[in-house]
Amino acid sequence: MDQLGDGNDIESERLNGKEMVRNSSDLFNKDMIREPLLRRRTNTTSQIALIGANVCPIESLDYEIVENDLFKQDWRSRKKVQIFQYIVLKWTLALLIGLGTGIVGFCNNLGVENIAGFKLMLTSNLMFKQKYYQAFVAYAGCNVVLAVAAGILCAYVAPAAAGSGIPEVKAYLNGVDAHSILAPSTLFVKIFGSILGVSAGFVLGKEGPMVHTGACIASLLGQGGSRKYHLTWTWLRYFKNDRDRRDLITCGAAAGVAAAFRAPVGGVLFALEEAASWWRGALLWRTFFTTAVVAVVLRALIEFCRSGNCGLFGQGGLIMFDVSSAMTTYSTADLLAVLVLGIIGGLFGSLYNYLVDKVLRTYSIINEKGAAFKVLLVIIISLLTSCCSYGLPWIAKCTPCPADLHEQCPTVDRSGNYKNFQCPQGHYNDLASLFLNTNDDAIRNLFSSGTEKEFYLSSLFIFFSAIYCLGIITYGIAIPSGLFIPVILAGASYGRLIGTLLGSICDLDPGLFALLGAASFLGGTMRMTVSLCVILLELTNNLLMLPLVMLVLLISKTVADSFNKGVYDQILVLKGLPYMEAHSEPYMKHLVARDVVSGPLLTFSGVEKVGNILHALKVTGHNGFPVIDEPPFSDAPELCGLVLRSHLLVLLNGKRFSRERIVSGEEILRKFDAFDFAKAGSGKGLKVEDLDITEEEMDMYVDLHPVTNTSPYTVVETMSLAKAAVLFRQLGLRHLLVVPKTPGRPPIVGLLTRHDFMPEHIMDLYPHFKLHK
């Protein structure tokens, strides 16, 4: 069957006549495929979600332009006004993505600030009355109720909405379409589950889910219309293809980052550096335009809220951590301290990724038992988090309020640096100021400058240890959860701790050390450099820190890379998503293209019998079939091109058959339009079961030439597999035809698909390479 990576076309070939030479039982054995991927590290190349552990089919995406006769006829007949319509619609959709993502990002913050604000004020009021047990019950109870609501949404409505969503978006932009990752239900749960989860006090963020949310909004807008909802405007049909949808989803991912951090340039660079596998100049402009729209929308909405129309919405808004500093120079001691921070960030980051990997493998065993177990796990983690947040501040001692403060101390409302907790009047609890705040306010407190003596070293150490551990065990439960905020919190904690320790020899403010610590931990876990640097500078509004942030990111990434991969790359592997790396593996240099394909293939003639096509579609799951012209249509067998499964289904459904084996392409060109073969949105295209072919029609013939891609990408059989892999990834292919080097042989040797480049497939064919992996 055509398996994985290529929608089922990953096991691309291996048919002997009409029988399969290899049915790849090791990949499709039902007993094995039910084994959770995280327990047995044999890649089935089937989606097995960390949350849900459901085995779902994975489809590769057709990013390649299919240059058949219908396509050429369509482009020749397009008028200037139609081309203008297409260009206008691309920019219009980019505008709508920016508007939609900006509004959702603002509503996320608005919801979190108000829900969490009510919960924290209720707790504070009870604490002020010295009703400590009632305060804990109220705090933990609110957290559990919110957590259960988020868990139920995620476990029962859209399991694909769990986790960050960034690995799935990366996989989609790499050419992998896993089940339901951009569905409307996933978007709904991602938005509301994220608000509920963050409000529940979990150590997680809404930034990662915002990237997924932006991609879902873009996917929804890029469906090319819908007959069900009567959205059949002619212009929308231009987007009924994976290529344009990919560009829109790239814009959506960038818009998500821009909405989460209010960092438009950082969003563009995130899409370029981390998300997209394929880029071009025109896409850069549209992505930048989208993120600019997000920034304008957020600015307008925040200005509206400053008049007090948004309840408990914080003054910081979406510029979460405004760090200002008059410092313009740094000494050698400062640079050495930054070097140490970078090394620590690399070590802590690689350890964090290792532990997250182990926890996710464990959670998959629990989550596959059913939705009820997922919700139960959410409740357990919620109670544990509540106990830590409420219990640990009791360890800290009360501190007298500084005399020269411009702000209120102790803080009476939910936000602020100086939480009273159980302390007497005129005193504050520094640990409570971090734990009993929203995550955004806690980070703002850690980043604050001019507060060298606000936090005790012991409090910073306790907070770092708790956040580090809670962040690890929280990611993987059945709620939308981002990794940015836990990592920033933990990094800022140890950064401020080191800054306080080195205060006598360094000129940098502890708040700036907190920023550098967050940067080092982000670099150590996520392994991004340029985009992270710009995001941090945009969200802190401190350009003077650019050289130090660059230095600490480079050091932490270099140190962490010597231990393991980035956290998102690890999750891609855990989910069994067949992601194509930008570089080839070393062992691929010892193989050539023909080594991983075998024949003869299942091919079609240029004019093929209807019964043969229908049989092939029923017994295989292949997405593409080579078409070979034979006498009398050519002097000798020659490769005509490649025909797609979806195009064959439309052709058979149209029933333009002939009783004789003749070329009837002109009739087909008159009957069909290029848009008849456009890819339907959300997998709603024709299926084999929809065809109604009579016995009489089974013996008739159909001309495949008009729908055959006559210019598929081909490589010679002696090309190294390493070179073929890089070519396959850079061009965003789904099929790569392998042709013979010498004449006098069949015109095609095999067909390479995504599955053929997967390490598990190659190691299965050549086990001795395991020693050199």
Coordinates of C-alpha atoms in Angstrom, one line a residue, residues 327-713:
M327 CA 23.1 50.4 30.6
T328 CA 25.1 50.8 27.3
T329 CA 28.4 49.1 28.1
Y330 CA 29.4 45.9 29.7
S331 CA 32.7 44.8 31.2
T332 CA 34.8 41.6 30.8
A333 CA 33.2 40.2 33.9
D334 CA 29.8 40.7 32.3
L335 CA 30.8 38.8 29.2
L336 CA 32.2 36.0 31.3
A337 CA 28.9 35.8 33.2
V338 CA 27.0 35.6 29.9
L339 CA 29.3 32.8 28.9
V340 CA 28.5 30.9 32.1
L341 CA 24.8 31.5 31.6
G342 CA 25.0 30.1 28.0
I343 CA 26.7 27.0 29.2
I344 CA 24.2 26.5 32.0
G345 CA 21.3 27.1 29.6
G346 CA 22.7 24.5 27.2
L347 CA 23.1 21.9 29.9
F348 CA 19.7 22.5 31.6
G349 CA 18.0 22.7 28.1
S350 CA 19.4 19.4 26.9
L351 CA 18.4 17.7 30.2
Y352 CA 15.0 19.3 30.0
N353 CA 14.5 17.8 26.5
Y354 CA 15.7 14.4 27.7
L355 CA 13.2 14.4 30.6
V356 CA 10.3 15.6 28.5
D357 CA 11.0 12.8 26.1
K358 CA 10.8 10.2 28.9
V359 CA 7.7 11.8 30.4
L360 CA 5.9 11.8 27.0
R361 CA 6.7 8.1 26.5
T362 CA 5.2 7.4 29.9
Y363 CA 2.1 9.5 29.3
S364 CA 1.4 7.8 26.0
I365 CA 0.8 4.5 27.9
I366 CA -1.7 6.2 30.2
N367 CA -3.4 8.3 27.4
E368 CA -4.0 5.3 25.2
K369 CA -6.2 3.7 27.8
G370 CA -9.0 6.2 27.0
A371 CA -10.3 9.7 27.4
A372 CA -11.2 9.2 31.0
F373 CA -7.6 8.4 31.9
K374 CA -6.5 11.5 30.1
V375 CA -8.8 13.7 32.2
L376 CA -7.7 11.9 35.3
L377 CA -4.1 12.7 34.5
V378 CA -5.0 16.3 34.0
I379 CA -6.7 16.4 37.4
I380 CA -3.7 14.8 39.2
I381 CA -1.2 17.3 37.6
S382 CA -3.6 20.2 38.4
L383 CA -3.8 19.2 42.1
L384 CA 0.0 18.8 42.2
T385 CA 0.5 22.2 40.6
S386 CA -1.9 23.8 43.0
C387 CA -0.2 22.3 46.0
C388 CA 3.2 23.6 44.9
S389 CA 1.9 27.1 44.1
Y390 CA 0.0 27.4 47.3
G391 CA 2.3 25.4 49.6
L392 CA 5.8 26.4 48.7
P393 CA 5.4 30.2 49.6
W394 CA 4.8 29.1 53.2
I395 CA 8.5 28.2 53.2
A396 CA 9.6 31.7 52.4
K397 CA 9.9 34.3 55.1
C398 CA 8.2 37.7 55.1
T399 CA 10.1 40.7 54.0
P400 CA 9.5 44.4 55.0
C401 CA 8.3 46.5 52.1
P402 CA 11.0 48.8 50.8
A403 CA 10.6 52.4 51.9
D404 CA 11.1 54.2 48.6
L405 CA 8.6 52.3 46.5
H406 CA 6.4 54.1 43.9
E407 CA 4.0 51.2 43.8
Q408 CA 1.7 49.7 46.4
C409 CA 3.3 47.2 48.9
P410 CA 2.0 44.8 49.7
T411 CA 0.0 44.4 46.5
V412 CA -3.7 44.2 47.2
D413 CA -5.0 43.2 43.8
R414 CA -4.0 40.1 41.8
S415 CA -0.9 41.4 40.1
G416 CA 2.2 43.1 41.3
N417 CA 5.7 42.4 42.7
Y418 CA 4.7 42.4 46.3
K419 CA 2.2 39.7 47.4
N420 CA 1.1 39.8 51.0
F421 CA 0.2 36.1 51.3
Q422 CA 0.2 35.3 55.1
C423 CA 2.5 38.1 56.0
P424 CA 1.6 41.0 58.4
Q425 CA 0.8 44.4 57.1
G426 CA 3.7 46.2 55.6
H427 CA 5.4 42.9 54.6
Y428 CA 5.4 40.8 51.5
N429 CA 6.2 37.2 50.5
D430 CA 8.6 37.1 47.5
L431 CA 7.8 33.5 46.6
A432 CA 4.1 34.2 46.6
S433 CA 4.8 37.1 44.2
L434 CA 6.0 34.5 41.7
F435 CA 3.7 31.5 42.3
L436 CA 0.4 33.3 43.0
N437 CA 0.4 35.4 39.8
T438 CA -0.3 34.8 36.2
N439 CA 2.7 33.4 34.3
D440 CA 3.0 36.7 32.5
D441 CA 3.1 38.7 35.7
A442 CA 5.6 36.3 37.3
I443 CA 8.0 36.8 34.3
R444 CA 7.5 40.6 34.5
N445 CA 8.4 40.5 38.2
L446 CA 11.6 38.5 37.4
F447 CA 12.6 40.8 34.6
S448 CA 11.9 44.0 36.6
S449 CA 15.0 46.2 37.0
G450 CA 16.0 48.2 40.1
T451 CA 14.8 45.4 42.4
E452 CA 18.1 43.8 43.4
K453 CA 16.9 42.8 46.9
E454 CA 13.3 41.9 46.1
F455 CA 13.9 38.2 45.9
Y456 CA 15.9 36.0 48.3
L457 CA 18.3 33.5 46.7
S458 CA 16.5 30.6 48.4
S459 CA 13.2 31.7 46.9
L460 CA 14.6 31.9 43.4
F461 CA 16.1 28.5 43.8
I462 CA 12.9 27.0 45.0
F463 CA 10.9 28.6 42.2
F464 CA 13.3 27.5 39.6
S465 CA 13.3 23.9 40.8
A466 CA 9.5 23.8 41.0
I467 CA 8.9 25.4 37.6
Y468 CA 11.6 23.2 36.0
C469 CA 9.9 20.0 37.3
L470 CA 6.3 21.1 36.8
G471 CA 7.0 22.2 33.2
I472 CA 8.4 18.8 32.4
I473 CA 5.4 16.8 33.8
T474 CA 2.8 19.2 32.5
Y475 CA 3.7 19.0 28.9
G476 CA 2.0 15.9 27.4
I477 CA -1.3 16.0 29.3
A478 CA -4.5 16.4 27.4
I479 CA -4.7 20.2 27.2
P480 CA -3.2 22.7 24.7
S481 CA 0.2 23.6 26.2
G482 CA 3.1 25.7 25.0
L483 CA 6.7 25.4 26.1
F484 CA 7.8 29.0 25.7
I485 CA 6.4 30.3 29.1
P486 CA 7.7 27.4 31.3
V487 CA 11.2 27.7 29.7
I488 CA 11.2 31.5 30.1
L489 CA 10.1 31.2 33.7
A490 CA 12.8 28.7 34.6
G491 CA 15.5 30.5 32.7
A492 CA 14.6 33.9 34.2
S493 CA 14.7 32.3 37.7
Y494 CA 18.3 30.9 37.4
G495 CA 19.4 34.0 35.4
R496 CA 18.2 36.3 38.2
L497 CA 19.8 33.9 40.8
I498 CA 23.2 34.1 39.1
G499 CA 22.8 37.8 38.6
T500 CA 22.2 38.3 42.3
L501 CA 25.2 36.1 43.2
L502 CA 27.4 38.0 40.8
G503 CA 26.1 41.5 41.8
S504 CA 29.3 42.5 43.4
I505 CA 31.5 41.9 40.4
C506 CA 29.1 42.6 37.5
D507 CA 27.5 45.8 36.3
L508 CA 24.3 44.2 34.8
D509 CA 21.0 44.5 36.7
P510 CA 19.6 41.2 38.0
G511 CA 16.5 41.8 35.8
L512 CA 18.8 41.8 32.7
F513 CA 20.4 38.6 34.0
A514 CA 16.9 37.2 34.1
L515 CA 16.4 38.1 30.5
L516 CA 19.7 36.5 29.5
G517 CA 18.9 33.4 31.5
A518 CA 15.6 33.0 29.7
A519 CA 17.4 33.4 26.4
S520 CA 19.9 30.7 27.4
F521 CA 17.3 28.2 28.4
L522 CA 15.2 28.9 25.2
G523 CA 18.3 28.3 23.1
G524 CA 19.1 25.1 25.0
T525 CA 15.6 23.6 24.6
M526 CA 14.4 24.9 21.2
R527 CA 17.7 25.4 19.4
M528 CA 16.5 28.5 17.6
T529 CA 18.8 31.5 17.3
V530 CA 17.8 34.4 15.0
S531 CA 14.1 34.2 15.6
L532 CA 14.4 33.8 19.4
C533 CA 16.8 36.7 19.5
V534 CA 14.4 39.1 17.7
I535 CA 11.4 37.8 19.6
L536 CA 13.1 38.5 23.0
L537 CA 14.2 41.9 21.9
E538 CA 10.7 42.8 20.6
L539 CA 8.9 41.6 23.7
T540 CA 11.3 43.2 26.1
N541 CA 11.7 46.5 24.1
N542 CA 15.5 46.6 24.9
L543 CA 17.6 46.7 21.8
L544 CA 20.8 47.5 23.8
M545 CA 20.8 43.8 24.9
L546 CA 21.2 42.5 21.3
P547 CA 24.9 41.5 21.5
L548 CA 24.6 39.7 24.8
V549 CA 21.4 37.9 23.7
M550 CA 23.0 36.8 20.5
L551 CA 26.1 35.5 22.4
V552 CA 24.1 33.6 25.0
L553 CA 21.8 32.0 22.4
L554 CA 24.8 30.8 20.3
I555 CA 26.6 29.3 23.3
S556 CA 23.5 27.6 24.7
K557 CA 22.6 26.1 21.4
T558 CA 26.1 24.9 20.7
V559 CA 26.4 23.2 24.1
A560 CA 22.9 21.6 23.9
D561 CA 23.4 20.3 20.4
S562 CA 26.2 18.1 21.6
F563 CA 23.7 16.1 23.7
N564 CA 20.4 15.8 21.8
K565 CA 18.0 17.5 19.4
G566 CA 15.7 20.4 19.9
V567 CA 12.5 19.7 21.8
Y568 CA 10.2 20.1 18.7
D569 CA 12.4 17.7 16.7
Q570 CA 12.2 15.1 19.4
I571 CA 8.4 15.4 19.5
L572 CA 8.2 14.9 15.7
V573 CA 10.0 11.6 16.2
L574 CA 7.8 10.6 19.1
K575 CA 4.7 11.2 17.1
G576 CA 5.9 9.1 14.2
L577 CA 5.7 12.0 11.8
P578 CA 7.9 11.3 8.7
Y579 CA 9.7 14.6 8.8
M580 CA 12.4 15.2 6.1
E581 CA 15.5 16.9 7.5
A582 CA 17.3 19.6 5.5
H583 CA 20.4 17.4 5.5
S584 CA 20.9 13.8 4.6
E585 CA 22.0 11.1 7.1
P586 CA 25.7 9.9 6.8
Y587 CA 24.7 6.3 5.8
M588 CA 22.8 7.6 2.8
K589 CA 26.1 8.4 1.1
H590 CA 26.8 4.7 0.8
L591 CA 23.5 4.0 -1.0
V592 CA 22.2 4.9 -4.4
A593 CA 18.6 5.6 -5.4
R594 CA 17.9 2.1 -6.8
D595 CA 18.9 0.5 -3.6
V596 CA 15.7 1.5 -1.8
V597 CA 13.3 0.8 -4.6
S598 CA 12.3 -2.5 -6.2
G599 CA 10.3 -3.4 -9.3
P600 CA 8.6 -4.0 -11.5
L601 CA 6.1 -1.3 -10.6
L602 CA 2.4 -1.0 -11.1
T603 CA 2.3 1.2 -14.2
F604 CA -0.4 2.3 -16.6
S605 CA -0.4 2.6 -20.3
G606 CA -1.2 5.9 -21.9
V607 CA -4.5 4.5 -22.9
E608 CA -5.5 2.1 -20.2
K609 CA -8.5 -0.3 -19.7
V610 CA -10.9 1.1 -17.1
G611 CA -11.1 -2.3 -15.2
N612 CA -7.3 -2.3 -14.7
I613 CA -7.3 1.2 -13.3
L614 CA -10.2 0.5 -11.0
H615 CA -8.6 -2.7 -9.7
A616 CA -5.3 -0.9 -9.0
L617 CA -7.1 1.8 -7.1
K618 CA -9.0 -0.7 -5.0
V619 CA -6.1 -3.0 -4.1
T620 CA -3.5 -0.3 -3.5
G621 CA -3.3 2.9 -1.6
H622 CA -0.8 4.5 -3.9
N623 CA -1.2 8.1 -4.7
G624 CA 0.8 8.2 -7.9
F625 CA 1.3 5.8 -10.8
P626 CA 3.9 6.0 -13.7
V627 CA 2.3 6.2 -17.2
I628 CA 4.3 4.5 -20.0
D629 CA 3.5 4.8 -23.7
E630 CA 4.0 1.7 -25.7
P631 CA 3.6 0.8 -29.4
P632 CA 1.5 1.8 -31.3
F633 CA 1.5 5.1 -29.4
S634 CA 5.3 5.3 -29.4
D635 CA 8.1 3.6 -31.2
A636 CA 9.4 2.0 -28.0
P637 CA 8.3 2.0 -24.4
E638 CA 8.9 5.4 -23.0
L639 CA 8.0 7.2 -19.8
C640 CA 5.1 9.5 -20.4
G641 CA 4.8 10.9 -16.9
L642 CA 3.0 10.4 -13.6
V643 CA -0.8 10.3 -12.9
L644 CA -2.2 11.0 -9.5
R645 CA -4.8 8.9 -7.8
S646 CA -7.2 11.8 -7.2
H647 CA -7.0 12.7 -10.9
L648 CA -7.8 9.1 -11.9
L649 CA -10.9 9.1 -9.7
V650 CA -12.2 12.3 -11.2
L651 CA -11.5 10.9 -14.7
L652 CA -13.3 7.7 -14.1
N653 CA -16.2 9.5 -12.4
G654 CA -16.6 11.6 -15.6
K655 CA -17.0 8.4 -17.7
R656 CA -15.3 9.7 -20.9
F657 CA -14.5 6.2 -22.1
S658 CA -14.0 4.7 -25.5
R659 CA -14.7 1.2 -26.8
E660 CA -11.5 1.2 -28.8
R661 CA -7.9 1.7 -27.5
I662 CA -7.5 5.1 -29.1
V663 CA -6.3 8.5 -28.0
S664 CA -9.3 10.7 -27.1
G665 CA -7.6 13.5 -25.3
E666 CA -9.3 16.3 -27.2
E667 CA -12.7 15.1 -26.0
I668 CA -11.5 14.9 -22.4
L669 CA -10.1 18.5 -22.6
R670 CA -13.5 19.7 -23.8
K671 CA -15.4 17.8 -21.1
F672 CA -13.2 18.8 -18.1
D673 CA -11.8 22.0 -16.7
A674 CA -8.5 22.2 -14.7
F675 CA -10.5 23.1 -11.6
D676 CA -12.4 19.8 -11.8
F677 CA -9.2 18.1 -10.7
A678 CA -8.4 20.6 -7.9
K679 CA -7.9 19.1 -4.5
A680 CA -10.9 19.3 -2.2
G681 CA -10.5 20.8 1.2
S682 CA -10.3 18.7 4.4
G683 CA -10.1 15.4 2.6
K684 CA -13.6 15.6 1.0
G685 CA -12.5 14.4 -2.4
L686 CA -13.8 11.5 -4.4
K687 CA -13.1 8.0 -3.1
V688 CA -13.1 4.7 -4.9
E689 CA -16.3 3.7 -3.2
D690 CA -18.0 6.7 -4.8
L691 CA -17.4 5.4 -8.3
D692 CA -20.3 3.6 -10.2
I693 CA -18.7 1.7 -13.0
T694 CA -20.7 -1.0 -14.8
E695 CA -19.4 -4.3 -16.1
E696 CA -19.7 -3.0 -19.6
E697 CA -17.6 0.0 -18.8
M698 CA -14.9 -2.1 -17.2
D699 CA -13.9 -3.4 -20.6
M700 CA -13.7 0.1 -22.1
Y701 CA -10.6 2.4 -22.4
V702 CA -9.7 5.8 -21.1
D703 CA -7.0 8.1 -22.3
L704 CA -4.7 9.2 -19.4
H705 CA -2.6 11.6 -21.4
P706 CA -4.6 14.8 -20.6
V707 CA -4.2 14.3 -16.8
T708 CA -0.7 12.9 -16.7
N709 CA 2.0 15.1 -15.3
T710 CA 4.4 15.0 -18.3
S711 CA 7.3 16.7 -16.4
P712 CA 7.7 14.8 -13.1
Y713 CA 11.1 15.1 -11.3

